[in-house]
C-alpha cells in the first residue's frame, strides 16, 4: 500500500514538474488562413498540433500551419545594485518605510542603469542573472524584491511593467550575407599620344640641335646618334614620338 502511495506521489510530482515546464513556454501558432493561437503546445505529431489556449484547447492540422514562434515574457525594471549586504538590507528597510526607489538608486546604486534612474527598457529574462529573473519577473506591478545576492553583488529589483511578446527570429530571407561592395573600377589611363617624354632645354638658335628641330627632324633619333657616335653603346629605345608637322614645329 505504501509503495503505491509513494508511486502516486512521484507521478503527481512529475505532472507538476511538466506543468511548470510548460508555464512560461507559450507559443504562437499562425495558420495559412490568418488565424492566431496563443498557448502551450501539449501534443504534436506529423498530422496535428494540440495547443492549450485560454478557454480550452485547439487542434490544428499541420498542413495549414504557417509558422510557430515563441511567446516570451518581457519586463520594464528598475535596478538598485550594491556590494555590501548590510547596506542592501538597510536600503530595503528604507523602501519599506516609503523612501523613493529612484532616490536610493542615485545615492547608492553601482549599476550602469543609474544614469537612467536605474530603469531599463522592456527586456527578457536573459537581461538579469537567472537567480534574479526568476523572482523579479513574477512580481506584481510596482513590487520589489528582497536583496538577492549574485557574485558579491546585491540586487533589489522593482517591476515597473510587464508584457508578453513574440520572439522575433530571422526568416530565410534575412540570413544571407550582406552584399560586398563591388571593387572600385580602376580608371582607364588615357591613351598617350606621345609616350616619349622629352625635357626641352633652351638652346641657342645657332646650334646644330636647334636647326635640326626647326626642320622637323626626330630629336630622339638625333640624341641616339650622338650617343652611339661618342660612346659606341647601343641605347635603350622607347616608343618614338610622332613627328611634329612642319606648320606646328616649335620655334627656337
PDB file of C-alpha atoms in Angstrom:
ATOM      1  CA  UNK A   1       0.000   0.000   0.000  1.00  0.00           C
ATOM      2  CA  UNK A   2       2.788   2.385   0.955  1.00  0.00           C
ATOM      3  CA  UNK A   3       4.590   1.570  -2.287  1.00  0.00           C
ATOM      4  CA  UNK A   4       1.504   2.510  -4.308  1.00  0.00           C
ATOM      5  CA  UNK A   5       1.192   5.756  -2.368  1.00  0.00           C
ATOM      6  CA  UNK A   6       4.826   6.616  -2.972  1.00  0.00           C
ATOM      7  CA  UNK A   7       4.400   5.863  -6.669  1.00  0.00           C
ATOM      8  CA  UNK A   8       1.328   8.108  -6.829  1.00  0.00           C
ATOM      9  CA  UNK A   9       3.288  10.921  -5.193  1.00  0.00           C
ATOM     10  CA  UNK A  10       6.125  10.518  -7.699  1.00  0.00           C
ATOM     11  CA  UNK A  11       3.699  10.607 -10.634  1.00  0.00           C
ATOM     12  CA  UNK A  12       1.987  13.691  -9.215  1.00  0.00           C
ATOM     13  CA  UNK A  13       5.354  15.416  -8.808  1.00  0.00           C
ATOM     14  CA  UNK A  14       6.242  14.566 -12.401  1.00  0.00           C
ATOM     15  CA  UNK A  15       2.961  16.026 -13.632  1.00  0.00           C
ATOM     16  CA  UNK A  16       3.517  19.189 -11.624  1.00  0.00           C
ATOM     17  CA  UNK A  17       7.054  19.472 -12.980  1.00  0.00           C
ATOM     18  CA  UNK A  18       5.730  19.088 -16.513  1.00  0.00           C
ATOM     19  CA  UNK A  19       3.114  21.777 -15.872  1.00  0.00           C
ATOM     20  CA  UNK A  20       5.783  24.120 -14.535  1.00  0.00           C
ATOM     21  CA  UNK A  21       7.990  23.378 -17.519  1.00  0.00           C
ATOM     22  CA  UNK A  22       5.161  24.331 -19.869  1.00  0.00           C
ATOM     23  CA  UNK A  23       4.396  27.524 -17.948  1.00  0.00           C
ATOM     24  CA  UNK A  24       6.158  30.467 -19.495  1.00  0.00           C
ATOM     25  CA  UNK A  25       6.875  28.376 -22.602  1.00  0.00           C
ATOM     26  CA  UNK A  26       3.921  29.648 -24.592  1.00  0.00           C
ATOM     27  CA  UNK A  27       3.922  29.575 -28.356  1.00  0.00           C
ATOM     28  CA  UNK A  28       2.069  31.435 -31.054  1.00  0.00           C
ATOM     29  CA  UNK A  29       0.761  29.266 -33.889  1.00  0.00           C
ATOM     30  CA  UNK A  30      -0.182  31.044 -37.127  1.00  0.00           C
ATOM     31  CA  UNK A  31      -2.218  29.281 -39.798  1.00  0.00           C
ATOM     32  CA  UNK A  32      -2.217  29.877 -43.524  1.00  0.00           C
ATOM     33  CA  UNK A  33      -5.691  31.448 -43.342  1.00  0.00           C
ATOM     34  CA  UNK A  34      -4.529  34.123 -40.869  1.00  0.00           C
ATOM     35  CA  UNK A  35      -5.698  32.612 -37.557  1.00  0.00           C
ATOM     36  CA  UNK A  36      -3.525  33.049 -34.470  1.00  0.00           C
ATOM     37  CA  UNK A  37      -3.470  30.709 -31.440  1.00  0.00           C
ATOM     38  CA  UNK A  38      -1.530  31.602 -28.286  1.00  0.00           C
ATOM     39  CA  UNK A  39      -0.916  28.978 -25.623  1.00  0.00           C
ATOM     40  CA  UNK A  40       1.093  25.927 -24.640  1.00  0.00           C
ATOM     41  CA  UNK A  41       1.563  23.079 -27.083  1.00  0.00           C
ATOM     42  CA  UNK A  42       0.571  19.850 -25.328  1.00  0.00           C
ATOM     43  CA  UNK A  43       0.825  17.436 -28.236  1.00  0.00           C
ATOM     44  CA  UNK A  44       2.358  17.477 -31.673  1.00  0.00           C
ATOM     45  CA  UNK A  45       2.735  14.827 -34.359  1.00  0.00           C
ATOM     46  CA  UNK A  46       3.025  14.729 -38.135  1.00  0.00           C
ATOM     47  CA  UNK A  47      -0.704  15.396 -38.583  1.00  0.00           C
ATOM     48  CA  UNK A  48      -1.936  17.662 -35.778  1.00  0.00           C
ATOM     49  CA  UNK A  49      -0.784  20.182 -33.176  1.00  0.00           C
ATOM     50  CA  UNK A  50      -2.783  20.458 -29.969  1.00  0.00           C
ATOM     51  CA  UNK A  51      -2.378  23.745 -28.115  1.00  0.00           C
ATOM     52  CA  UNK A  52      -3.886  24.665 -24.755  1.00  0.00           C
ATOM     53  CA  UNK A  53      -5.355  28.155 -25.085  1.00  0.00           C
ATOM     54  CA  UNK A  54      -7.457  30.378 -22.902  1.00  0.00           C
ATOM     55  CA  UNK A  55     -10.871  28.783 -22.632  1.00  0.00           C
ATOM     56  CA  UNK A  56      -9.921  25.313 -23.848  1.00  0.00           C
ATOM     57  CA  UNK A  57      -7.717  23.572 -26.427  1.00  0.00           C
ATOM     58  CA  UNK A  58      -7.286  23.826 -30.184  1.00  0.00           C
ATOM     59  CA  UNK A  59      -6.291  21.011 -32.516  1.00  0.00           C
ATOM     60  CA  UNK A  60      -4.726  22.373 -35.677  1.00  0.00           C
ATOM     61  CA  UNK A  61      -3.873  20.323 -38.795  1.00  0.00           C
ATOM     62  CA  UNK A  62      -0.170  20.601 -39.527  1.00  0.00           C
ATOM     63  CA  UNK A  63      -0.994  21.128 -43.209  1.00  0.00           C
ATOM     64  CA  UNK A  64      -2.407  24.619 -42.509  1.00  0.00           C
ATOM     65  CA  UNK A  65       0.269  25.758 -40.021  1.00  0.00           C
ATOM     66  CA  UNK A  66       2.172  28.720 -41.412  1.00  0.00           C
ATOM     67  CA  UNK A  67       4.685  29.244 -38.577  1.00  0.00           C
ATOM     68  CA  UNK A  68       5.200  28.792 -34.845  1.00  0.00           C
ATOM     69  CA  UNK A  69       7.039  31.382 -32.758  1.00  0.00           C
ATOM     70  CA  UNK A  70       7.952  31.622 -29.092  1.00  0.00           C
ATOM     71  CA  UNK A  71       5.916  33.844 -26.810  1.00  0.00           C
ATOM     72  CA  UNK A  72       8.190  35.288 -24.110  1.00  0.00           C
ATOM     73  CA  UNK A  73       7.923  37.448 -21.021  1.00  0.00           C
ATOM     74  CA  UNK A  74       9.360  40.962 -21.088  1.00  0.00           C
ATOM     75  CA  UNK A  75       9.518  43.469 -18.259  1.00  0.00           C
ATOM     76  CA  UNK A  76      10.481  47.058 -17.630  1.00  0.00           C
ATOM     77  CA  UNK A  77      12.539  47.158 -14.429  1.00  0.00           C
ATOM     78  CA  UNK A  78      14.276  49.495 -12.006  1.00  0.00           C
ATOM     79  CA  UNK A  79      17.535  48.233 -10.532  1.00  0.00           C
ATOM     80  CA  UNK A  80      19.307  49.042  -7.290  1.00  0.00           C
ATOM     81  CA  UNK A  81      22.621  47.176  -7.031  1.00  0.00           C
ATOM     82  CA  UNK A  82      25.161  47.478  -4.200  1.00  0.00           C
ATOM     83  CA  UNK A  83      28.108  45.388  -2.984  1.00  0.00           C
ATOM     84  CA  UNK A  84      27.503  45.307   0.747  1.00  0.00           C
ATOM     85  CA  UNK A  85      24.899  43.097   2.438  1.00  0.00           C
ATOM     86  CA  UNK A  86      24.294  45.380   5.414  1.00  0.00           C
ATOM     87  CA  UNK A  87      23.756  48.325   3.086  1.00  0.00           C
ATOM     88  CA  UNK A  88      21.390  46.268   0.925  1.00  0.00           C
ATOM     89  CA  UNK A  89      19.320  45.268   3.945  1.00  0.00           C
ATOM     90  CA  UNK A  90      19.180  48.882   5.149  1.00  0.00           C
ATOM     91  CA  UNK A  91      18.092  50.122   1.733  1.00  0.00           C
ATOM     92  CA  UNK A  92      15.352  47.512   1.633  1.00  0.00           C
ATOM     93  CA  UNK A  93      14.129  48.753   5.006  1.00  0.00           C
ATOM     94  CA  UNK A  94      14.146  52.337   3.735  1.00  0.00           C
ATOM     95  CA  UNK A  95      11.992  51.292   0.794  1.00  0.00           C
ATOM     96  CA  UNK A  96       9.569  49.666   3.214  1.00  0.00           C
ATOM     97  CA  UNK A  97       9.325  52.975   5.097  1.00  0.00           C
ATOM     98  CA  UNK A  98       8.443  54.801   1.882  1.00  0.00           C
ATOM     99  CA  UNK A  99      11.748  56.182   0.591  1.00  0.00           C
ATOM    100  CA  UNK A 100      11.614  56.734  -3.172  1.00  0.00           C
ATOM    101  CA  UNK A 101      13.336  53.958  -5.130  1.00  0.00           C
ATOM    102  CA  UNK A 102      14.884  56.488  -7.533  1.00  0.00           C
ATOM    103  CA  UNK A 103      16.425  58.471  -4.670  1.00  0.00           C
ATOM    104  CA  UNK A 104      18.225  55.385  -3.383  1.00  0.00           C
ATOM    105  CA  UNK A 105      19.373  54.464  -6.903  1.00  0.00           C
ATOM    106  CA  UNK A 106      21.053  57.820  -7.386  1.00  0.00           C
ATOM    107  CA  UNK A 107      22.658  57.723  -3.959  1.00  0.00           C
ATOM    108  CA  UNK A 108      23.860  54.120  -3.776  1.00  0.00           C
ATOM    109  CA  UNK A 109      23.494  52.025  -6.952  1.00  0.00           C
ATOM    110  CA  UNK A 110      26.620  50.702  -8.666  1.00  0.00           C
ATOM    111  CA  UNK A 111      24.804  49.512 -11.798  1.00  0.00           C
ATOM    112  CA  UNK A 112      25.229  51.363 -15.108  1.00  0.00           C
ATOM    113  CA  UNK A 113      21.477  51.844 -15.263  1.00  0.00           C
ATOM    114  CA  UNK A 114      21.770  54.509 -12.535  1.00  0.00           C
ATOM    115  CA  UNK A 115      22.235  57.087 -15.297  1.00  0.00           C
ATOM    116  CA  UNK A 116      18.633  56.320 -16.309  1.00  0.00           C
ATOM    117  CA  UNK A 117      17.342  56.351 -12.728  1.00  0.00           C
ATOM    118  CA  UNK A 118      18.017  52.599 -12.665  1.00  0.00           C
ATOM    119  CA  UNK A 119      15.327  51.942 -15.282  1.00  0.00           C
ATOM    120  CA  UNK A 120      15.523  49.568 -18.229  1.00  0.00           C
ATOM    121  CA  UNK A 121      13.567  49.271 -21.447  1.00  0.00           C
ATOM    122  CA  UNK A 122      11.446  46.157 -21.899  1.00  0.00           C
ATOM    123  CA  UNK A 123      13.909  43.275 -21.570  1.00  0.00           C
ATOM    124  CA  UNK A 124      13.569  39.496 -21.442  1.00  0.00           C
ATOM    125  CA  UNK A 125      14.680  37.218 -18.631  1.00  0.00           C
ATOM    126  CA  UNK A 126      18.194  36.879 -20.025  1.00  0.00           C
ATOM    127  CA  UNK A 127      18.928  40.535 -19.166  1.00  0.00           C
ATOM    128  CA  UNK A 128      19.429  39.696 -15.471  1.00  0.00           C
ATOM    129  CA  UNK A 129      21.165  36.796 -13.734  1.00  0.00           C
ATOM    130  CA  UNK A 130      18.841  33.779 -13.726  1.00  0.00           C
ATOM    131  CA  UNK A 131      18.549  33.841  -9.938  1.00  0.00           C
ATOM    132  CA  UNK A 132      17.261  37.433 -10.073  1.00  0.00           C
ATOM    133  CA  UNK A 133      14.975  36.973 -13.096  1.00  0.00           C
ATOM    134  CA  UNK A 134      13.127  34.060 -11.504  1.00  0.00           C
ATOM    135  CA  UNK A 135      11.951  36.365  -8.724  1.00  0.00           C
ATOM    136  CA  UNK A 136      11.745  39.761 -10.422  1.00  0.00           C
ATOM    137  CA  UNK A 137       9.627  38.654 -13.395  1.00  0.00           C
ATOM    138  CA  UNK A 138       6.998  37.146 -11.095  1.00  0.00           C
ATOM    139  CA  UNK A 139       6.472  40.359  -9.127  1.00  0.00           C
ATOM    140  CA  UNK A 140       3.310  42.373  -9.308  1.00  0.00           C
ATOM    141  CA  UNK A 141       3.498  45.799 -10.905  1.00  0.00           C
ATOM    142  CA  UNK A 142       5.441  48.241  -8.661  1.00  0.00           C
ATOM    143  CA  UNK A 143       6.547  45.410  -6.387  1.00  0.00           C
ATOM    144  CA  UNK A 144      10.218  44.968  -5.487  1.00  0.00           C
ATOM    145  CA  UNK A 145      12.405  42.111  -4.351  1.00  0.00           C
ATOM    146  CA  UNK A 146      14.354  41.415  -1.200  1.00  0.00           C
ATOM    147  CA  UNK A 147      18.143  41.820  -1.717  1.00  0.00           C
ATOM    148  CA  UNK A 148      19.290  38.953  -3.957  1.00  0.00           C
ATOM    149  CA  UNK A 149      22.986  38.059  -3.840  1.00  0.00           C
ATOM    150  CA  UNK A 150      24.745  37.199  -7.100  1.00  0.00           C
ATOM    151  CA  UNK A 151      28.557  37.129  -7.300  1.00  0.00           C
ATOM    152  CA  UNK A 152      29.196  39.579  -4.464  1.00  0.00           C
ATOM    153  CA  UNK A 153      26.502  41.964  -5.699  1.00  0.00           C
ATOM    154  CA  UNK A 154      23.106  42.510  -4.089  1.00  0.00           C
ATOM    155  CA  UNK A 155      20.159  43.221  -6.389  1.00  0.00           C
ATOM    156  CA  UNK A 156      16.948  44.942  -5.367  1.00  0.00           C
ATOM    157  CA  UNK A 157      14.657  44.983  -8.397  1.00  0.00           C
ATOM    158  CA  UNK A 158      11.384  46.822  -8.875  1.00  0.00           C
ATOM    159  CA  UNK A 159       8.980  45.704 -11.594  1.00  0.00           C
ATOM    160  CA  UNK A 160       7.521  48.709 -13.427  1.00  0.00           C
ATOM    161  CA  UNK A 161       5.551  46.909 -16.130  1.00  0.00           C
ATOM    162  CA  UNK A 162       5.457  43.585 -17.953  1.00  0.00           C
ATOM    163  CA  UNK A 163       4.110  42.120 -21.154  1.00  0.00           C
ATOM    164  CA  UNK A 164       4.263  39.068 -23.361  1.00  0.00           C
ATOM    165  CA  UNK A 165       5.722  39.408 -26.813  1.00  0.00           C
ATOM    166  CA  UNK A 166       6.607  37.224 -29.760  1.00  0.00           C
ATOM    167  CA  UNK A 167      10.248  36.333 -30.063  1.00  0.00           C
ATOM    168  CA  UNK A 168      11.403  37.620 -33.413  1.00  0.00           C
ATOM    169  CA  UNK A 169      13.513  35.161 -35.372  1.00  0.00           C
ATOM    170  CA  UNK A 170      15.062  35.974 -38.761  1.00  0.00           C
ATOM    171  CA  UNK A 171      13.435  34.354 -41.761  1.00  0.00           C
ATOM    172  CA  UNK A 172      15.345  32.667 -44.580  1.00  0.00           C
ATOM    173  CA  UNK A 173      15.426  35.920 -46.492  1.00  0.00           C
ATOM    174  CA  UNK A 174      17.233  37.603 -43.603  1.00  0.00           C
ATOM    175  CA  UNK A 175      20.041  35.073 -43.248  1.00  0.00           C
ATOM    176  CA  UNK A 176      22.016  35.939 -46.366  1.00  0.00           C
ATOM    177  CA  UNK A 177      25.239  37.784 -46.035  1.00  0.00           C
ATOM    178  CA  UNK A 178      25.206  41.435 -46.967  1.00  0.00           C
ATOM    179  CA  UNK A 179      26.379  42.068 -50.452  1.00  0.00           C
ATOM    180  CA  UNK A 180      30.003  43.046 -50.612  1.00  0.00           C
ATOM    181  CA  UNK A 181      30.618  46.329 -52.367  1.00  0.00           C
ATOM    182  CA  UNK A 182      31.826  45.891 -55.900  1.00  0.00           C
ATOM    183  CA  UNK A 183      35.542  46.569 -56.265  1.00  0.00           C
ATOM    184  CA  UNK A 184      36.250  50.047 -57.444  1.00  0.00           C
ATOM    185  CA  UNK A 185      36.969  50.152 -61.115  1.00  0.00           C
ATOM    186  CA  UNK A 186      40.460  51.211 -61.977  1.00  0.00           C
ATOM    187  CA  UNK A 187      40.121  54.251 -64.199  1.00  0.00           C
ATOM    188  CA  UNK A 188      41.495  53.662 -67.631  1.00  0.00           C
ATOM    189  CA  UNK A 189      44.559  55.687 -68.385  1.00  0.00           C
ATOM    190  CA  UNK A 190      44.075  57.993 -71.322  1.00  0.00           C
ATOM    191  CA  UNK A 191      45.904  56.923 -74.414  1.00  0.00           C
ATOM    192  CA  UNK A 192      49.291  58.575 -74.504  1.00  0.00           C
ATOM    193  CA  UNK A 193      49.709  60.104 -77.883  1.00  0.00           C
ATOM    194  CA  UNK A 194      53.344  60.833 -77.093  1.00  0.00           C
ATOM    195  CA  UNK A 195      54.786  58.142 -74.812  1.00  0.00           C
ATOM    196  CA  UNK A 196      58.279  59.581 -75.099  1.00  0.00           C
ATOM    197  CA  UNK A 197      58.781  62.370 -72.575  1.00  0.00           C
ATOM    198  CA  UNK A 198      61.465  64.816 -73.594  1.00  0.00           C
ATOM    199  CA  UNK A 199      62.955  67.515 -71.457  1.00  0.00           C
ATOM    200  CA  UNK A 200      63.196  70.642 -73.602  1.00  0.00           C
ATOM    201  CA  UNK A 201      66.143  72.794 -72.735  1.00  0.00           C
ATOM    202  CA  UNK A 202      66.696  76.310 -74.057  1.00  0.00           C
ATOM    203  CA  UNK A 203      69.318  76.311 -76.807  1.00  0.00           C
ATOM    204  CA  UNK A 204      70.762  78.986 -78.992  1.00  0.00           C
ATOM    205  CA  UNK A 205      69.362  79.197 -82.478  1.00  0.00           C
ATOM    206  CA  UNK A 206      72.801  78.701 -83.972  1.00  0.00           C
ATOM    207  CA  UNK A 207      73.304  75.223 -82.501  1.00  0.00           C
ATOM    208  CA  UNK A 208      73.041  72.068 -84.602  1.00  0.00           C
ATOM    209  CA  UNK A 209      70.216  70.708 -82.411  1.00  0.00           C
ATOM    210  CA  UNK A 210      68.103  73.818 -82.885  1.00  0.00           C
ATOM    211  CA  UNK A 211      68.499  73.709 -86.637  1.00  0.00           C
ATOM    212  CA  UNK A 212      67.514  70.022 -86.741  1.00  0.00           C
ATOM    213  CA  UNK A 213      64.447  70.603 -84.543  1.00  0.00           C
ATOM    214  CA  UNK A 214      63.407  73.556 -86.666  1.00  0.00           C
ATOM    215  CA  UNK A 215      63.348  71.356 -89.744  1.00  0.00           C
ATOM    216  CA  UNK A 216      61.042  68.851 -88.034  1.00  0.00           C
ATOM    217  CA  UNK A 217      63.629  66.086 -87.545  1.00  0.00           C
ATOM    218  CA  UNK A 218      63.212  63.482 -84.801  1.00  0.00           C
ATOM    219  CA  UNK A 219      65.003  64.795 -81.732  1.00  0.00           C
ATOM    220  CA  UNK A 220      65.226  61.300 -80.248  1.00  0.00           C
ATOM    221  CA  UNK A 221      66.999  59.952 -83.333  1.00  0.00           C
ATOM    222  CA  UNK A 222      69.408  62.844 -83.074  1.00  0.00           C
ATOM    223  CA  UNK A 223      70.170  62.046 -79.430  1.00  0.00           C
ATOM    224  CA  UNK A 224      70.615  58.335 -80.227  1.00  0.00           C
ATOM    225  CA  UNK A 225      73.068  59.064 -82.989  1.00  0.00           C
ATOM    226  CA  UNK A 226      75.063  61.317 -80.701  1.00  0.00           C
ATOM    227  CA  UNK A 227      75.198  58.567 -78.020  1.00  0.00           C
ATOM    228  CA  UNK A 228      76.354  55.925 -80.476  1.00  0.00           C
ATOM    229  CA  UNK A 229      78.893  58.262 -82.015  1.00  0.00           C
ATOM    230  CA  UNK A 230      80.506  59.259 -78.728  1.00  0.00           C
ATOM    231  CA  UNK A 231      80.281  56.059 -76.653  1.00  0.00           C
ATOM    232  CA  UNK A 232      79.803  53.209 -79.104  1.00  0.00           C
ATOM    233  CA  UNK A 233      76.988  51.851 -76.854  1.00  0.00           C
ATOM    234  CA  UNK A 234      73.610  50.757 -78.115  1.00  0.00           C
ATOM    235  CA  UNK A 235      70.993  52.890 -76.301  1.00  0.00           C
ATOM    236  CA  UNK A 236      67.692  51.621 -74.926  1.00  0.00           C
ATOM    237  CA  UNK A 237      64.868  52.990 -77.095  1.00  0.00           C
ATOM    238  CA  UNK A 238      61.269  53.652 -76.085  1.00  0.00           C
ATOM    239  CA  UNK A 239      58.395  54.212 -78.493  1.00  0.00           C
ATOM    240  CA  UNK A 240      59.079  57.078 -80.765  1.00  0.00           C
ATOM    241  CA  UNK A 241      57.060  60.220 -80.509  1.00  0.00           C
ATOM    242  CA  UNK A 242      55.162  61.260 -83.546  1.00  0.00           C
ATOM    243  CA  UNK A 243      56.993  63.781 -85.616  1.00  0.00           C
ATOM    244  CA  UNK A 244      55.586  67.292 -85.426  1.00  0.00           C
ATOM    245  CA  UNK A 245      54.094  68.795 -88.512  1.00  0.00           C
ATOM    246  CA  UNK A 246      56.187  71.450 -90.131  1.00  0.00           C
ATOM    247  CA  UNK A 247      53.475  74.004 -89.532  1.00  0.00           C
ATOM    248  CA  UNK A 248      53.300  73.167 -85.830  1.00  0.00           C
ATOM    249  CA  UNK A 249      57.024  72.833 -85.246  1.00  0.00           C
ATOM    250  CA  UNK A 250      58.142  74.861 -82.233  1.00  0.00           C
ATOM    251  CA  UNK A 251      60.084  77.993 -82.841  1.00  0.00           C
ATOM    252  CA  UNK A 252      63.505  78.167 -81.197  1.00  0.00           C
TER     253      UNK A 252
END
